[in-house]
Coordinates of C-alpha atoms and ligand atoms in Angstrom, one line a residue:
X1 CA 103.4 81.7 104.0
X2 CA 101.0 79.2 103.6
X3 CA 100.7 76.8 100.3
X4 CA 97.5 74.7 100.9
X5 CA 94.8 74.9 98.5
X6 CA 96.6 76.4 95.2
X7 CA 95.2 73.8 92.3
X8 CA 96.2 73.1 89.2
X9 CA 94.8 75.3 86.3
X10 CA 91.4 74.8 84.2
X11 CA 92.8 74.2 80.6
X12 CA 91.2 74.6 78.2
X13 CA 89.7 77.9 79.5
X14 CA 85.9 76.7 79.7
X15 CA 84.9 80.2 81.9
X16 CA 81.8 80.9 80.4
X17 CA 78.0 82.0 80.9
X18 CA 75.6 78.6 81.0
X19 CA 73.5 78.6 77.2
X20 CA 69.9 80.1 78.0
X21 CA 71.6 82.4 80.9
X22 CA 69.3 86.0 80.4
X23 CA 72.6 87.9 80.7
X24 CA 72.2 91.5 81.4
X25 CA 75.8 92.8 81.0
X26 CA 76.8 93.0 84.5
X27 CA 80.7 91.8 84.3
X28 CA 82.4 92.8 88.3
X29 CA 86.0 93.4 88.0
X30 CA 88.1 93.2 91.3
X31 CA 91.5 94.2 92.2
X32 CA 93.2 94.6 95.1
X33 CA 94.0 98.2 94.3
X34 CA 93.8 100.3 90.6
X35 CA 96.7 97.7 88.9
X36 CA 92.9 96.0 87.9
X37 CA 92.0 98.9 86.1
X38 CA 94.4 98.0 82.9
X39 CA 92.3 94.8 82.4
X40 CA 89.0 97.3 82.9
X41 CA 90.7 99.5 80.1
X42 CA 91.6 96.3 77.7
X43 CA 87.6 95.2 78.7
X44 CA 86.4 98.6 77.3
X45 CA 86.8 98.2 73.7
X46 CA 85.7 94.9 73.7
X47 CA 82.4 95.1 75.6
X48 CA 81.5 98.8 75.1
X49 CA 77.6 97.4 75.9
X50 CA 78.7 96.2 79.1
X51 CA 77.7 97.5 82.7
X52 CA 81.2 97.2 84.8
X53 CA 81.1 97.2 88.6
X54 CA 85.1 97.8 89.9
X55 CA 85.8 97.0 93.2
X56 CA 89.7 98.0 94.1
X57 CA 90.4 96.8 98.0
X58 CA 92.8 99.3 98.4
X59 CA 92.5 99.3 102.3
X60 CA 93.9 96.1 102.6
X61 CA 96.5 96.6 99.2
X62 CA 99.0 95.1 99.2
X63 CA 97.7 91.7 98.8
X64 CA 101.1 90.4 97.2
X65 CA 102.9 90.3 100.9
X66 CA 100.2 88.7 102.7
X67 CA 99.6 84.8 103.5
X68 CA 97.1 82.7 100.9
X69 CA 94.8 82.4 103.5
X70 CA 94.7 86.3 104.1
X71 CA 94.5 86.4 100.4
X72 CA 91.6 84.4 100.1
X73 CA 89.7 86.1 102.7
X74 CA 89.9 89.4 101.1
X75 CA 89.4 88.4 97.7
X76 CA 86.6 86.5 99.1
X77 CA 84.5 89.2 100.5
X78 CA 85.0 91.5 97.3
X79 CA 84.0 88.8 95.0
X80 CA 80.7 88.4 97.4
X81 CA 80.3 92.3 97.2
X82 CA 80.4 92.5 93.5
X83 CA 78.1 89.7 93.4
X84 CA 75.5 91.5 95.3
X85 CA 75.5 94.5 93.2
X86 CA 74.5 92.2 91.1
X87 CA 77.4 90.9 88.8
X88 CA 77.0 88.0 86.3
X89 CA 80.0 87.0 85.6
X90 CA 83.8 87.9 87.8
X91 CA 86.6 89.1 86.6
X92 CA 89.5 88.7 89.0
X93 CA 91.9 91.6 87.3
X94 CA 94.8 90.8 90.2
X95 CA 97.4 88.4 89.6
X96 CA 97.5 87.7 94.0
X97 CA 93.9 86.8 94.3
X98 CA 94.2 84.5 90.8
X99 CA 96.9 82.4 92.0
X100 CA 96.0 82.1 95.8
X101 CA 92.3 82.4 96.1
X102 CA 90.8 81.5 92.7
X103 CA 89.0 78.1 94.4
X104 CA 87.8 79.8 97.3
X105 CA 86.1 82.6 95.2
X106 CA 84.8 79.8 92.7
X107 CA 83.0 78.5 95.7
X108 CA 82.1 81.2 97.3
X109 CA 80.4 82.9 94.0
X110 CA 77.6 81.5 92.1
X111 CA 78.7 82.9 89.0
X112 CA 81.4 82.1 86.4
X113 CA 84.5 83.7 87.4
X114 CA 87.8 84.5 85.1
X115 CA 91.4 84.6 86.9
X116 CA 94.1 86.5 85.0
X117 CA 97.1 83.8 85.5
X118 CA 95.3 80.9 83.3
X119 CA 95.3 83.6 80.4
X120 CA 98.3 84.9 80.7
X121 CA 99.7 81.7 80.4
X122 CA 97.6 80.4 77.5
X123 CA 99.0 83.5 76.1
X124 CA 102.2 82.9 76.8
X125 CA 101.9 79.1 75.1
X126 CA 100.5 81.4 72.0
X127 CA 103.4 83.4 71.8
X128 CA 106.5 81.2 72.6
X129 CA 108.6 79.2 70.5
X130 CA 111.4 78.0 73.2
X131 CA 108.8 76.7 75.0
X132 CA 110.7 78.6 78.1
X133 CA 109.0 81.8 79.5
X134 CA 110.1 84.2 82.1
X135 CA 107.4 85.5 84.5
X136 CA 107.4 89.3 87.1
X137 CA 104.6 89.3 90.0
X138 CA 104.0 89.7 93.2
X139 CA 106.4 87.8 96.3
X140 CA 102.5 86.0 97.1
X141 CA 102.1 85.1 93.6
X142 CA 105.9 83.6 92.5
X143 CA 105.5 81.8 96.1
X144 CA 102.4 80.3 95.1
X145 CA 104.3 78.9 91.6
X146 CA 100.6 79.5 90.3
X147 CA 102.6 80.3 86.8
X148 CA 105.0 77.9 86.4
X149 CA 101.7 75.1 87.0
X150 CA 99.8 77.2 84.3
X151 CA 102.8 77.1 81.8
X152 CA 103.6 73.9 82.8
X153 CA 100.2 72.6 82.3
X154 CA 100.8 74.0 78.7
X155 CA 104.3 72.5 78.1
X156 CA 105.8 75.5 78.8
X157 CA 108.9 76.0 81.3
X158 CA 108.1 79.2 83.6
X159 CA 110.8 80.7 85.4
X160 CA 109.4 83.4 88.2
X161 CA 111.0 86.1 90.1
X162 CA 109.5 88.1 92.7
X163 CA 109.6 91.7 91.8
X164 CA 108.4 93.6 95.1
X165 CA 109.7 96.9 94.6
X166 CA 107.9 97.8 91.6
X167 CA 104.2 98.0 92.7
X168 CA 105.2 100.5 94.7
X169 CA 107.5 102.2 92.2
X170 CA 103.9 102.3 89.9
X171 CA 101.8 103.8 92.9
X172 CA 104.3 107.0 93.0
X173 CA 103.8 107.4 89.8
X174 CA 107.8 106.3 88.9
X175 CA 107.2 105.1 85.2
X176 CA 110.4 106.8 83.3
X177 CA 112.1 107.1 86.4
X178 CA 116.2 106.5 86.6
X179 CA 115.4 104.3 89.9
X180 CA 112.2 102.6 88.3
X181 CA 115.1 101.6 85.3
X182 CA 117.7 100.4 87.6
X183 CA 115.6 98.6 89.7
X184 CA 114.0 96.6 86.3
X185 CA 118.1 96.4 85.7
X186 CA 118.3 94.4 88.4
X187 CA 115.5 92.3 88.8
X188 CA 116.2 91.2 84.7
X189 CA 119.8 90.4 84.9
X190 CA 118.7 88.1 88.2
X191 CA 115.2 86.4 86.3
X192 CA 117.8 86.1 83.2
X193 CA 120.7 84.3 85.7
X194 CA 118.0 81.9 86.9
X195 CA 117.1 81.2 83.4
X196 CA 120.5 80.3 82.5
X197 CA 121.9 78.1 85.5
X198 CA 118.2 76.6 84.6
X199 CA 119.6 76.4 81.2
X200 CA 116.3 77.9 79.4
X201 CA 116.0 79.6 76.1
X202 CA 113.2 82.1 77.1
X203 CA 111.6 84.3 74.4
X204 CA 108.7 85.3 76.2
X205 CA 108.1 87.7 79.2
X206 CA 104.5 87.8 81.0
X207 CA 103.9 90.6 83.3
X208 CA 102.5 88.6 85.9
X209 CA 101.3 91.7 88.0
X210 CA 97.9 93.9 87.0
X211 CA 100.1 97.1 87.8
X212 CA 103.0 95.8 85.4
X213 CA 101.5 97.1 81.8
X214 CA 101.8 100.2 83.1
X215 CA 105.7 99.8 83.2
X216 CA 105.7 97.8 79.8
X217 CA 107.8 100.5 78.3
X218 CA 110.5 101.0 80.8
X219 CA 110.5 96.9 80.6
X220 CA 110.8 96.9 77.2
X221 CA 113.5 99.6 77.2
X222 CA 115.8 97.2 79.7
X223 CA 115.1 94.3 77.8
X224 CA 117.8 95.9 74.7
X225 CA 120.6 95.3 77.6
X226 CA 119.6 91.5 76.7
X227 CA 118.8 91.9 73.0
X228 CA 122.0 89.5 72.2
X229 CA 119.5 86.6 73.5
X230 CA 117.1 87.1 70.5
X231 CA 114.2 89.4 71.1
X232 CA 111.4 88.8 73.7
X233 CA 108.0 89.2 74.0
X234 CA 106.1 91.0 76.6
X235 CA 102.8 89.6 77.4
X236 CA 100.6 91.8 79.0
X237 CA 97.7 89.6 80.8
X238 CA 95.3 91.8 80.9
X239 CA 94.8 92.7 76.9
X240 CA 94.4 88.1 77.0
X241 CA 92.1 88.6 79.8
X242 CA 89.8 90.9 77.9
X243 CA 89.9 88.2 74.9
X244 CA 88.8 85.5 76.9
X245 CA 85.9 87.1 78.9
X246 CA 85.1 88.6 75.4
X247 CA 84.4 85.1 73.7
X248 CA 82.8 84.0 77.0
X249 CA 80.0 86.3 77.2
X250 CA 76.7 86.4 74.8
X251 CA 77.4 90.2 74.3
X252 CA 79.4 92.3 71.6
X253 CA 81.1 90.1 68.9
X254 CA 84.4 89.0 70.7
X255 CA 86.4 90.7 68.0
X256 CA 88.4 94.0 68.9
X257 CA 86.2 97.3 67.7
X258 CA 86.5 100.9 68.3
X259 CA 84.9 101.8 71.9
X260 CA 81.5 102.9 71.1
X261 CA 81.5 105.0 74.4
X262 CA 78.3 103.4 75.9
X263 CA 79.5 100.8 78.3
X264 CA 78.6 102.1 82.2
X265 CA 81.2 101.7 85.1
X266 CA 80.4 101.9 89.1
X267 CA 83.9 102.3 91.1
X268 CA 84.0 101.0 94.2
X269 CA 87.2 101.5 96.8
X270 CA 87.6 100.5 100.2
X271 CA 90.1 103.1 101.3
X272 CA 90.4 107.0 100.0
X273 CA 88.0 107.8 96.9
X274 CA 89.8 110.9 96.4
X275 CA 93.3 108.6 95.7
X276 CA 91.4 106.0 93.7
X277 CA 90.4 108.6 91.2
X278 CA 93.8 110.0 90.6
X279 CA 95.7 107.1 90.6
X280 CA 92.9 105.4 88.8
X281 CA 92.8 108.0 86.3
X282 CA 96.4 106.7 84.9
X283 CA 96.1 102.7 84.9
X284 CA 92.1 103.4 83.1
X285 CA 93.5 105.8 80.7
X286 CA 90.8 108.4 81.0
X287 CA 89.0 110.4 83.7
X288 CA 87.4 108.5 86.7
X289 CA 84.7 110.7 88.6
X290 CA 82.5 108.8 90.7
X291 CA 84.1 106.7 93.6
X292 CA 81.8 104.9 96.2
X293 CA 83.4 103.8 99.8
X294 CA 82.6 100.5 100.8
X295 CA 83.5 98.7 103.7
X296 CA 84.5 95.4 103.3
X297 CA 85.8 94.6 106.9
X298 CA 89.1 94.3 108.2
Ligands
DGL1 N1 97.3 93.9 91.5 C1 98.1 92.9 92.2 C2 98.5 91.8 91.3 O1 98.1 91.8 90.1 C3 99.4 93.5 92.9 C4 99.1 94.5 94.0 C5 99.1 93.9 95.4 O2 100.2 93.4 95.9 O3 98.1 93.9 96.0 O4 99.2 90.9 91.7

């Protein structure tokens, strides 16, 4: 896989509208698939003024097995496509297009544009005392390191592990599933071996993976096998995320509020509408009835 072009994070987290911009609540959320849709739900309540454009490219999903420069071409095109429906301001609500593509979709959009990895790690820095976090993504993204450069950029030490098996595990709908737990059994006791022969004190989990929040529970449930380590925090990037574009944007107050109901969304897929809105459905948390096909090329 190739590593060129992965830079170091933007800290402090200056992602934010130009003063005098006539913003007209247009925020474009992209995903490679529906794992985007949990930031989208943690957006919600914060912006309920806002006019959301999702694009999930769920034709070319997965993104996390694919090389950066694959990555960045994908991303790339549904950045540009959100753009011309006319988004303000990007929201890239997929851990694989953060930490691979992030530059090439800052140049190729002429807009301010939010990746979820800085976030989560600011987040993490937030929440940890140790100083020593453990992070679950995608094979692209641990390959990429684009974490343990975040956290380190904090003072943090970031330990990754690739957890593969568990997008997939989400898509089939496997939450409280007895092979969804072992298979978080196994993928723990490994991330907590490397933390150990690394000889880290970790206190802090970050699901580095937009389809991980919906698995926080089963995570939290295997985390008790390691409760003698003191307790850990999950941190879930995407309610961060929602923070962050909150405080960025001249709309709402920033501050956490009931929904009012009022924000708009437009759904865009580039592979079955029908399986968008099912699937979609679960990560958003409510009904999802209007899916548009787009073709964003191959
Ligand atoms: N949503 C992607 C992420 O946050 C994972 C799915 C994929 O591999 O495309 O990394």
């Amino acid at each position: 896989m190739s590593q060129t072009k992965i830079s170091a994070p933007h800290f402090p987290l200056q992602t934010s509208l130009p003063n005098g911009h006539n913003f007209r609540g247009k925020i474009g959320v992209f995903d490679s698939g529906v794992g985007g849709l949990t930031v989208l739900k943690a957006l919600l309540p914060r912006l309920p003024e806002a006019d959301f454009i999702y694009v999930g490219d769920t034709a070319r999903l997965p993104y996390g097995s694919k090389s950066q420069a694959t990555i960045a071409r994908y991303a790339v095109s549904s950045a540009r496509f959100l753009v011309d429906q006319g988004a303000e301001f990007l929201v890239i609500a997929c851990n694989t297009a953060s930490a691979l593509a992030i530059d090439d979709i800052r140049d190729a959009a002429p807009v301010p544009v939010l990746g979820v990895i800085e976030t989560g790690a600011a987040e993490a820095h937030a929440t940890s005392a140790t100083g020593d976090v453990l992070v679950i993504a995608t094979d692209a993204t641990v390959q990429s390191h684009a974490y343990a450069n975040a956290c380190a950029a904090l003072g943090l030490r970031g330990i990754e592990k690739a957890c593969p098996l568990l997008v997939p595990l989400v898509e089939e709908g496997w939450i409280d599933h007895p092979v969804t737990s072992e298979v978080l059994d196994i993928y723990l006791a490994e991330l907590f071996a490397q933390a150990d022969a690394a000889g880290l004190r970790p206190d802090t989990l970050v699901l580095g993976c937009t389809h991980y929040p919906l698995l926080r529970g089963p995570i939290e449930r295997a985390l008790k096998a390691h409760a003698h380590r003191g307790q850990i925090r999950v941190i879930d990037s995407a309610e961060a995320t929602a923070r962050h574009v909150a405080a960025a944007l001249p709309v709402g107050t920033g501050t956490e509020f009931p929904a009012a109901g009022r924000a708009t969304m437009r759904f865009y897929a580039t592979d079955s509408v029908t399986k968008f809105r099912s699937l979609g459905t679960r990560f958003l948390g409510q009904p999802i009835e209007d899916v548009s096909l787009v073709d964003l090329g191959g």
